[in-house]
Amino acid sequence: FFSRCLVVRRATKLNCPNTLLPVGGSSRGRSKQLNQLAPPSKELIFEEYAIPTSRLADLGDLKMKLQQLSGIPAKRLRLCKTEEIGTGIGDKHSITRLYTKVVCLPDKEGPCLRLLNHTSSDDASSPTIAMVVAFEVTLQPRPETEISQHSDDKKAAETDDSSTDSDTSSDTSSTQTTAGDDPDADWKIIEKLGEECLKVYGDEDECVSFDTNPVPLAKYVSHCLWPKEAKDFGLGLRVDAIDRRNNWYPGSVVELVEEEAEEGDETITKVKVHFDNFSAKWDEVYAVGNSRIRPLYSHSTPRAKPTEFVVHHRSMEHKTKKFFLFGQSFYLQCHNEWSTARAGAHILAQSSRFLELSHFKKSENGKKLSSVERKIAEKERDEARKTIAIVIKALIQSDKRYIAAAIECGKQARQNGTVSRFDATTMSDDLSEKLKEVLPFLPFDVRVTTADSPLGSNGEEVAFPFSMVRSIGNYMNARHSIVLHWHERTDAANSDSASKKHTGSRQLLYIPPVISPSKQNQKLLGTPGNDELKRHPNSSHGGFHIGSCLAEFFKEQHLEATGCWRCPVCKEDREGKQSMALWNLPDFLVFHFKRFNASSRWSEKITTRVDFPITGLNVREWCDKNSPQSLQSSDEPFIYDLIGVVNHMGDIDTGHYIAACKATACSPDGNEEVAYNFNGTNTTKLDSSEEESTSSGWRIGRSKEKDSSTKAASKAVSESAEPLWLKFDDDLVEPVPPRNLVTEAAYVLFYKRRQMRPSNVAKYSSLD
């Protein structure tokens, strides 16, 4: 079958220059007009590829093919099945009419035939097509930074064998030496990695070209601000804490708890820690100084996988005042140690793909627009893009200033031998005031919901917090999702309500990106011509016609120069072409369907229905043009009639065989007439006695009972012009209607040529 793969690239200033170019400012945008670009291109957002796929191939094989076509590494692709759900909102051209739900597929487990579970095709002459969406991972690391980090780590390990870099540690043993216990042991490593990361973090390429992994910075800040008393702990400080089962996990300080001492009136300050990827019910309270809470990643190991969640598009229906989902949902990843402010900038940047100017259209969201209306809509969209760019820039700059200030405060306290007291209240207030001015002008609200309730029906929905003191890995987990709640355009909201009722469409600034198909799509998925449709008519049961199977079996194949064919002259591997055709037609033709498929890991029984004719199968088009058979002008030597079917009932492990055979007429002396032919004409009319004995509805009235109820019925059966088909199921033999011969269980077909050779007629006939 074919996989129609929609590749969704991450948003960058190359494919979203109208929004992200003002943030970075160092790129000139697209090199060509959008309609002049062809996949693969980093300047496109949606690319479509048609890929021939084996049913039992691993999903990893499909990702490797996508890597070759799109240029995106397979490890950076997230394969998903799609399901289009009708919303009932708007007309057939409105973007709110459909909601595309995505379900993530495993990376290596499971054969590709899983993609066909929700696939149906009304045209049996066309190939079976599975719809797949491949999302590029939205995080792009900095190669230079990663290389320098690894080199520095290696040099530090060579100079000090007694210390171990906690970023590469794989165990959670509490006996590991930490910077909190020995300040001089790992401090140089932590400081060097942190300073190196701080140089590039938050620069002009941040969020629009690259996404810096802040693990060295988070570790650096945690060690810099590590207090000696509980009262000096700041909210949001990243820590390592040990749980009740003595396992170390990273977390954040979310509350300072005052408890009364057992003796006296004094109170003891403790800290409450919320663990990453756990719900609040697992929060623990710790006293400082008992070695159960330590600086970040001094005992635990950073998570290898980033925080990932689904982003939905949502709006509200005015009549019912109910929310509904629409458009293309997508996956988004964030570094675990990002603050929610930096993660918010990433969410806005990736959402800009649905605001990028796609193309000028005379209609939008199902409503025809005049030139003035198009200009107004594009002006509002341009203002929305500028607002997103302003918010992204403010979030990144504020986050960088916060980290730099925290590190500077910790370094000064360390040099002076005092306690570091870092207060981020002023910076947090400045960011809040700035966001209050610009967030209302965004085309959508960013909301946090549970993954199973993106409509917010469970009452757990909250506004996304653009905070610098809470990490996204600590705030969100796989049980959450992001919702972009889109607002109506200003002119649409102020328009006449009767007009909105008449158009039935909602004027949102959301624009689905243009899908750019690859050049091979038309070749692989192009509709067949009229002549081919006449030769191989469509199946009314969603299967294939046997003519389509024969055309695929005999088609010419291209052999690549990779060991497929070796030239007998030069003895080297060369490209070639291979084809097959019939040369000499036999009197009896046997078709064996490949019902069982197996690979090194998977096996299956193929239950696709193949429609085959009971009479009149013409095989002329699959004969070689130079064969003796093709020289004959009449089609009669090429016509075959079905005489038997072997059916396999069951699955790939167990099953049972049942045969159906055509019983030919016999002469009065009892000899079988092998030259007997039936073409569906001159059938006898049912008489009254035959109609009375019919209980199964079979047209010629043969009863399923082993013994005929009347002599008249037996006579009618023996004298009927229509051939009798019998089903053989072990020792049970009974008539079967011809319409029941073509099923999904058909395994082997037996055809007999109408014009048999005289030698075979004499061979298979009884002679006096």
PDB file of N, CA and C in Angstrom, residues 426-488:
ATOM      1  N   THR A 426      11.045  41.879  41.626  1.00  0.00           N
ATOM      2  CA  THR A 426      11.023  43.053  40.739  1.00  0.00           C
ATOM      3  C   THR A 426      10.964  42.637  39.277  1.00  0.00           C
ATOM      4  N   MET A 427      11.806  41.661  38.881  1.00  0.00           N
ATOM      5  CA  MET A 427      11.809  41.210  37.491  1.00  0.00           C
ATOM      6  C   MET A 427      10.499  40.527  37.127  1.00  0.00           C
ATOM      7  N   SER A 428       9.931  39.771  38.052  1.00  0.00           N
ATOM      8  CA  SER A 428       8.649  39.115  37.783  1.00  0.00           C
ATOM      9  C   SER A 428       7.539  40.140  37.603  1.00  0.00           C
ATOM     10  N   ASP A 429       7.560  41.176  38.436  1.00  0.00           N
ATOM     11  CA  ASP A 429       6.536  42.220  38.309  1.00  0.00           C
ATOM     12  C   ASP A 429       6.676  42.977  36.990  1.00  0.00           C
ATOM     13  N   ASP A 430       7.922  43.250  36.583  1.00  0.00           N
ATOM     14  CA  ASP A 430       8.136  43.952  35.313  1.00  0.00           C
ATOM     15  C   ASP A 430       7.610  43.129  34.138  1.00  0.00           C
ATOM     16  N   LEU A 431       7.876  41.817  34.162  1.00  0.00           N
ATOM     17  CA  LEU A 431       7.382  40.955  33.083  1.00  0.00           C
ATOM     18  C   LEU A 431       5.860  40.891  33.078  1.00  0.00           C
ATOM     19  N   SER A 432       5.265  40.808  34.259  1.00  0.00           N
ATOM     20  CA  SER A 432       3.800  40.741  34.339  1.00  0.00           C
ATOM     21  C   SER A 432       3.155  42.006  33.787  1.00  0.00           C
ATOM     22  N   GLU A 433       3.724  43.151  34.119  1.00  0.00           N
ATOM     23  CA  GLU A 433       3.172  44.404  33.623  1.00  0.00           C
ATOM     24  C   GLU A 433       3.296  44.506  32.103  1.00  0.00           C
ATOM     25  N   LYS A 434       4.408  44.042  31.582  1.00  0.00           N
ATOM     26  CA  LYS A 434       4.606  44.105  30.140  1.00  0.00           C
ATOM     27  C   LYS A 434       3.639  43.164  29.410  1.00  0.00           C
ATOM     28  N   LEU A 435       3.426  41.975  29.988  1.00  0.00           N
ATOM     29  CA  LEU A 435       2.520  41.010  29.352  1.00  0.00           C
ATOM     30  C   LEU A 435       1.069  41.467  29.422  1.00  0.00           C
ATOM     31  N   LYS A 436       0.701  42.171  30.484  1.00  0.00           N
ATOM     32  CA  LYS A 436      -0.676  42.665  30.589  1.00  0.00           C
ATOM     33  C   LYS A 436      -1.011  43.615  29.450  1.00  0.00           C
ATOM     34  N   GLU A 437      -0.011  44.299  28.941  1.00  0.00           N
ATOM     35  CA  GLU A 437      -0.248  45.261  27.874  1.00  0.00           C
ATOM     36  C   GLU A 437      -0.396  44.595  26.503  1.00  0.00           C
ATOM     37  N   VAL A 438       0.285  43.462  26.294  1.00  0.00           N
ATOM     38  CA  VAL A 438       0.324  42.890  24.940  1.00  0.00           C
ATOM     39  C   VAL A 438      -0.475  41.597  24.791  1.00  0.00           C
ATOM     40  N   LEU A 439      -0.636  40.816  25.852  1.00  0.00           N
ATOM     41  CA  LEU A 439      -1.343  39.537  25.731  1.00  0.00           C
ATOM     42  C   LEU A 439      -2.777  39.680  25.220  1.00  0.00           C
ATOM     43  N   PRO A 440      -3.528  40.719  25.604  1.00  0.00           N
ATOM     44  CA  PRO A 440      -4.895  40.844  25.065  1.00  0.00           C
ATOM     45  C   PRO A 440      -4.950  41.008  23.554  1.00  0.00           C
ATOM     46  N   PHE A 441      -3.832  41.384  22.930  1.00  0.00           N
ATOM     47  CA  PHE A 441      -3.825  41.583  21.483  1.00  0.00           C
ATOM     48  C   PHE A 441      -3.418  40.325  20.722  1.00  0.00           C
ATOM     49  N   LEU A 442      -3.118  39.248  21.430  1.00  0.00           N
ATOM     50  CA  LEU A 442      -2.849  37.977  20.757  1.00  0.00           C
ATOM     51  C   LEU A 442      -4.138  37.454  20.126  1.00  0.00           C
ATOM     52  N   PRO A 443      -4.052  36.714  19.012  1.00  0.00           N
ATOM     53  CA  PRO A 443      -5.263  36.171  18.378  1.00  0.00           C
ATOM     54  C   PRO A 443      -5.855  34.989  19.129  1.00  0.00           C
ATOM     55  N   PHE A 444      -5.183  34.547  20.179  1.00  0.00           N
ATOM     56  CA  PHE A 444      -5.674  33.409  20.955  1.00  0.00           C
ATOM     57  C   PHE A 444      -5.183  33.526  22.388  1.00  0.00           C
ATOM     58  N   ASP A 445      -5.848  32.797  23.279  1.00  0.00           N
ATOM     59  CA  ASP A 445      -5.392  32.633  24.660  1.00  0.00           C
ATOM     60  C   ASP A 445      -4.704  31.287  24.793  1.00  0.00           C
ATOM     61  N   VAL A 446      -3.621  31.233  25.538  1.00  0.00           N
ATOM     62  CA  VAL A 446      -2.910  29.980  25.790  1.00  0.00           C
ATOM     63  C   VAL A 446      -3.413  29.412  27.109  1.00  0.00           C
ATOM     64  N   ARG A 447      -4.001  28.219  27.050  1.00  0.00           N
ATOM     65  CA  ARG A 447      -4.603  27.587  28.218  1.00  0.00           C
ATOM     66  C   ARG A 447      -3.969  26.222  28.451  1.00  0.00           C
ATOM     67  N   VAL A 448      -4.010  25.780  29.708  1.00  0.00           N
ATOM     68  CA  VAL A 448      -3.512  24.454  30.093  1.00  0.00           C
ATOM     69  C   VAL A 448      -4.697  23.614  30.543  1.00  0.00           C
ATOM     70  N   THR A 449      -4.860  22.434  29.939  1.00  0.00           N
ATOM     71  CA  THR A 449      -5.942  21.523  30.296  1.00  0.00           C
ATOM     72  C   THR A 449      -5.371  20.131  30.495  1.00  0.00           C
ATOM     73  N   THR A 450      -6.211  19.247  30.961  1.00  0.00           N
ATOM     74  CA  THR A 450      -5.820  17.845  31.019  1.00  0.00           C
ATOM     75  C   THR A 450      -5.898  17.253  29.614  1.00  0.00           C
ATOM     76  N   ALA A 451      -5.068  16.251  29.348  1.00  0.00           N
ATOM     77  CA  ALA A 451      -4.985  15.687  28.000  1.00  0.00           C
ATOM     78  C   ALA A 451      -6.290  15.046  27.559  1.00  0.00           C
ATOM     79  N   ASP A 452      -7.060  14.504  28.502  1.00  0.00           N
ATOM     80  CA  ASP A 452      -8.311  13.831  28.143  1.00  0.00           C
ATOM     81  C   ASP A 452      -9.491  14.783  28.070  1.00  0.00           C
ATOM     82  N   SER A 453      -9.281  16.077  28.330  1.00  0.00           N
ATOM     83  CA  SER A 453     -10.391  17.035  28.303  1.00  0.00           C
ATOM     84  C   SER A 453      -9.922  18.373  27.743  1.00  0.00           C
ATOM     85  N   PRO A 454      -9.585  18.423  26.435  1.00  0.00           N
ATOM     86  CA  PRO A 454      -9.135  19.699  25.863  1.00  0.00           C
ATOM     87  C   PRO A 454     -10.232  20.748  25.778  1.00  0.00           C
ATOM     88  N   LEU A 455     -11.500  20.330  25.918  1.00  0.00           N
ATOM     89  CA  LEU A 455     -12.594  21.299  25.914  1.00  0.00           C
ATOM     90  C   LEU A 455     -12.790  21.954  27.273  1.00  0.00           C
ATOM     91  N   GLY A 456     -12.032  21.504  28.284  1.00  0.00           N
ATOM     92  CA  GLY A 456     -12.122  22.111  29.606  1.00  0.00           C
ATOM     93  C   GLY A 456     -13.379  21.773  30.361  1.00  0.00           C
ATOM     94  N   SER A 457     -13.991  20.630  30.044  1.00  0.00           N
ATOM     95  CA  SER A 457     -15.254  20.264  30.675  1.00  0.00           C
ATOM     96  C   SER A 457     -15.096  19.781  32.109  1.00  0.00           C
ATOM     97  N   ASN A 458     -13.878  19.400  32.509  1.00  0.00           N
ATOM     98  CA  ASN A 458     -13.689  18.894  33.870  1.00  0.00           C
ATOM     99  C   ASN A 458     -13.358  19.984  34.877  1.00  0.00           C
ATOM    100  N   GLY A 459     -13.312  21.233  34.446  1.00  0.00           N
ATOM    101  CA  GLY A 459     -13.077  22.343  35.363  1.00  0.00           C
ATOM    102  C   GLY A 459     -11.656  22.507  35.825  1.00  0.00           C
ATOM    103  N   GLU A 460     -10.683  21.818  35.207  1.00  0.00           N
ATOM    104  CA  GLU A 460      -9.287  21.899  35.625  1.00  0.00           C
ATOM    105  C   GLU A 460      -8.458  22.787  34.699  1.00  0.00           C
ATOM    106  N   GLU A 461      -9.092  23.553  33.859  1.00  0.00           N
ATOM    107  CA  GLU A 461      -8.373  24.405  32.916  1.00  0.00           C
ATOM    108  C   GLU A 461      -7.908  25.691  33.596  1.00  0.00           C
ATOM    109  N   VAL A 462      -6.669  26.087  33.282  1.00  0.00           N
ATOM    110  CA  VAL A 462      -6.097  27.324  33.823  1.00  0.00           C
ATOM    111  C   VAL A 462      -5.345  28.029  32.709  1.00  0.00           C
ATOM    112  N   ALA A 463      -5.090  29.315  32.924  1.00  0.00           N
ATOM    113  CA  ALA A 463      -4.284  30.080  31.981  1.00  0.00           C
ATOM    114  C   ALA A 463      -2.823  29.652  32.095  1.00  0.00           C
ATOM    115  N   PHE A 464      -2.130  29.638  30.969  1.00  0.00           N
ATOM    116  CA  PHE A 464      -0.718  29.250  30.987  1.00  0.00           C
ATOM    117  C   PHE A 464       0.086  30.311  31.727  1.00  0.00           C
ATOM    118  N   PRO A 465       0.916  29.894  32.709  1.00  0.00           N
ATOM    119  CA  PRO A 465       1.681  30.875  33.497  1.00  0.00           C
ATOM    120  C   PRO A 465       3.011  31.215  32.827  1.00  0.00           C
ATOM    121  N   PHE A 466       3.175  32.447  32.399  1.00  0.00           N
ATOM    122  CA  PHE A 466       4.451  32.898  31.835  1.00  0.00           C
ATOM    123  C   PHE A 466       5.336  33.349  32.994  1.00  0.00           C
ATOM    124  N   SER A 467       5.940  32.380  33.677  1.00  0.00           N
ATOM    125  CA  SER A 467       6.704  32.652  34.896  1.00  0.00           C
ATOM    126  C   SER A 467       8.169  32.295  34.687  1.00  0.00           C
ATOM    127  N   MET A 468       9.042  33.009  35.387  1.00  0.00           N
ATOM    128  CA  MET A 468      10.478  32.743  35.294  1.00  0.00           C
ATOM    129  C   MET A 468      10.975  31.837  36.407  1.00  0.00           C
ATOM    130  N   VAL A 469      10.139  31.574  37.425  1.00  0.00           N
ATOM    131  CA  VAL A 469      10.600  30.824  38.597  1.00  0.00           C
ATOM    132  C   VAL A 469      10.056  29.397  38.627  1.00  0.00           C
ATOM    133  N   ARG A 470       9.326  28.970  37.628  1.00  0.00           N
ATOM    134  CA  ARG A 470       8.770  27.614  37.596  1.00  0.00           C
ATOM    135  C   ARG A 470       9.186  26.963  36.292  1.00  0.00           C
ATOM    136  N   SER A 471       9.772  25.782  36.342  1.00  0.00           N
ATOM    137  CA  SER A 471      10.212  25.076  35.141  1.00  0.00           C
ATOM    138  C   SER A 471       9.034  24.350  34.510  1.00  0.00           C
ATOM    139  N   ILE A 472       9.077  24.224  33.193  1.00  0.00           N
ATOM    140  CA  ILE A 472       7.983  23.585  32.470  1.00  0.00           C
ATOM    141  C   ILE A 472       7.942  22.087  32.764  1.00  0.00           C
ATOM    142  N   GLY A 473       9.113  21.474  32.989  1.00  0.00           N
ATOM    143  CA  GLY A 473       9.139  20.050  33.320  1.00  0.00           C
ATOM    144  C   GLY A 473       8.551  19.756  34.674  1.00  0.00           C
ATOM    145  N   ASN A 474       8.545  20.739  35.565  1.00  0.00           N
ATOM    146  CA  ASN A 474       7.952  20.570  36.883  1.00  0.00           C
ATOM    147  C   ASN A 474       6.480  20.955  36.888  1.00  0.00           C
ATOM    148  N   TYR A 475       6.094  21.842  35.954  1.00  0.00           N
ATOM    149  CA  TYR A 475       4.717  22.325  35.935  1.00  0.00           C
ATOM    150  C   TYR A 475       3.798  21.418  35.116  1.00  0.00           C
ATOM    151  N   MET A 476       4.299  20.879  33.991  1.00  0.00           N
ATOM    152  CA  MET A 476       3.470  20.071  33.105  1.00  0.00           C
ATOM    153  C   MET A 476       4.061  18.685  32.935  1.00  0.00           C
ATOM    154  N   ASN A 477       3.206  17.746  32.548  1.00  0.00           N
ATOM    155  CA  ASN A 477       3.631  16.378  32.261  1.00  0.00           C
ATOM    156  C   ASN A 477       2.770  15.825  31.137  1.00  0.00           C
ATOM    157  N   ALA A 478       2.899  14.528  30.894  1.00  0.00           N
ATOM    158  CA  ALA A 478       2.187  13.906  29.771  1.00  0.00           C
ATOM    159  C   ALA A 478       0.684  13.911  29.950  1.00  0.00           C
ATOM    160  N   ARG A 479       0.200  14.169  31.149  1.00  0.00           N
ATOM    161  CA  ARG A 479      -1.249  14.177  31.391  1.00  0.00           C
ATOM    162  C   ARG A 479      -1.874  15.549  31.128  1.00  0.00           C
ATOM    163  N   HIS A 480      -1.062  16.488  30.607  1.00  0.00           N
ATOM    164  CA  HIS A 480      -1.560  17.814  30.288  1.00  0.00           C
ATOM    165  C   HIS A 480      -1.501  18.065  28.783  1.00  0.00           C
ATOM    166  N   SER A 481      -2.210  19.050  28.347  1.00  0.00           N
ATOM    167  CA  SER A 481      -2.157  19.506  26.959  1.00  0.00           C
ATOM    168  C   SER A 481      -2.349  21.019  26.939  1.00  0.00           C
ATOM    169  N   ILE A 482      -1.964  21.613  25.808  1.00  0.00           N
ATOM    170  CA  ILE A 482      -2.093  23.049  25.606  1.00  0.00           C
ATOM    171  C   ILE A 482      -3.248  23.314  24.638  1.00  0.00           C
ATOM    172  N   VAL A 483      -4.030  24.328  24.935  1.00  0.00           N
ATOM    173  CA  VAL A 483      -5.138  24.731  24.070  1.00  0.00           C
ATOM    174  C   VAL A 483      -4.923  26.176  23.647  1.00  0.00           C
ATOM    175  N   LEU A 484      -4.989  26.415  22.348  1.00  0.00           N
ATOM    176  CA  LEU A 484      -4.984  27.773  21.812  1.00  0.00           C
ATOM    177  C   LEU A 484      -6.430  28.150  21.529  1.00  0.00           C
ATOM    178  N   HIS A 485      -6.993  28.974  22.390  1.00  0.00           N
ATOM    179  CA  HIS A 485      -8.396  29.380  22.246  1.00  0.00           C
ATOM    180  C   HIS A 485      -8.445  30.631  21.377  1.00  0.00           C
ATOM    181  N   TRP A 486      -8.880  30.468  20.121  1.00  0.00           N
ATOM    182  CA  TRP A 486      -8.835  31.538  19.133  1.00  0.00           C
ATOM    183  C   TRP A 486     -10.023  32.485  19.290  1.00  0.00           C
ATOM    184  N   HIS A 487      -9.727  33.781  19.106  1.00  0.00           N
ATOM    185  CA  HIS A 487     -10.766  34.806  19.135  1.00  0.00           C
ATOM    186  C   HIS A 487     -11.211  35.120  17.708  1.00  0.00           C
ATOM    187  N   GLU A 488     -12.399  35.637  17.599  1.00  0.00           N
ATOM    188  CA  GLU A 488     -12.855  36.110  16.298  1.00  0.00           C
ATOM    189  C   GLU A 488     -12.141  37.394  15.923  1.00  0.00           C
TER     190      GLU A 488
END
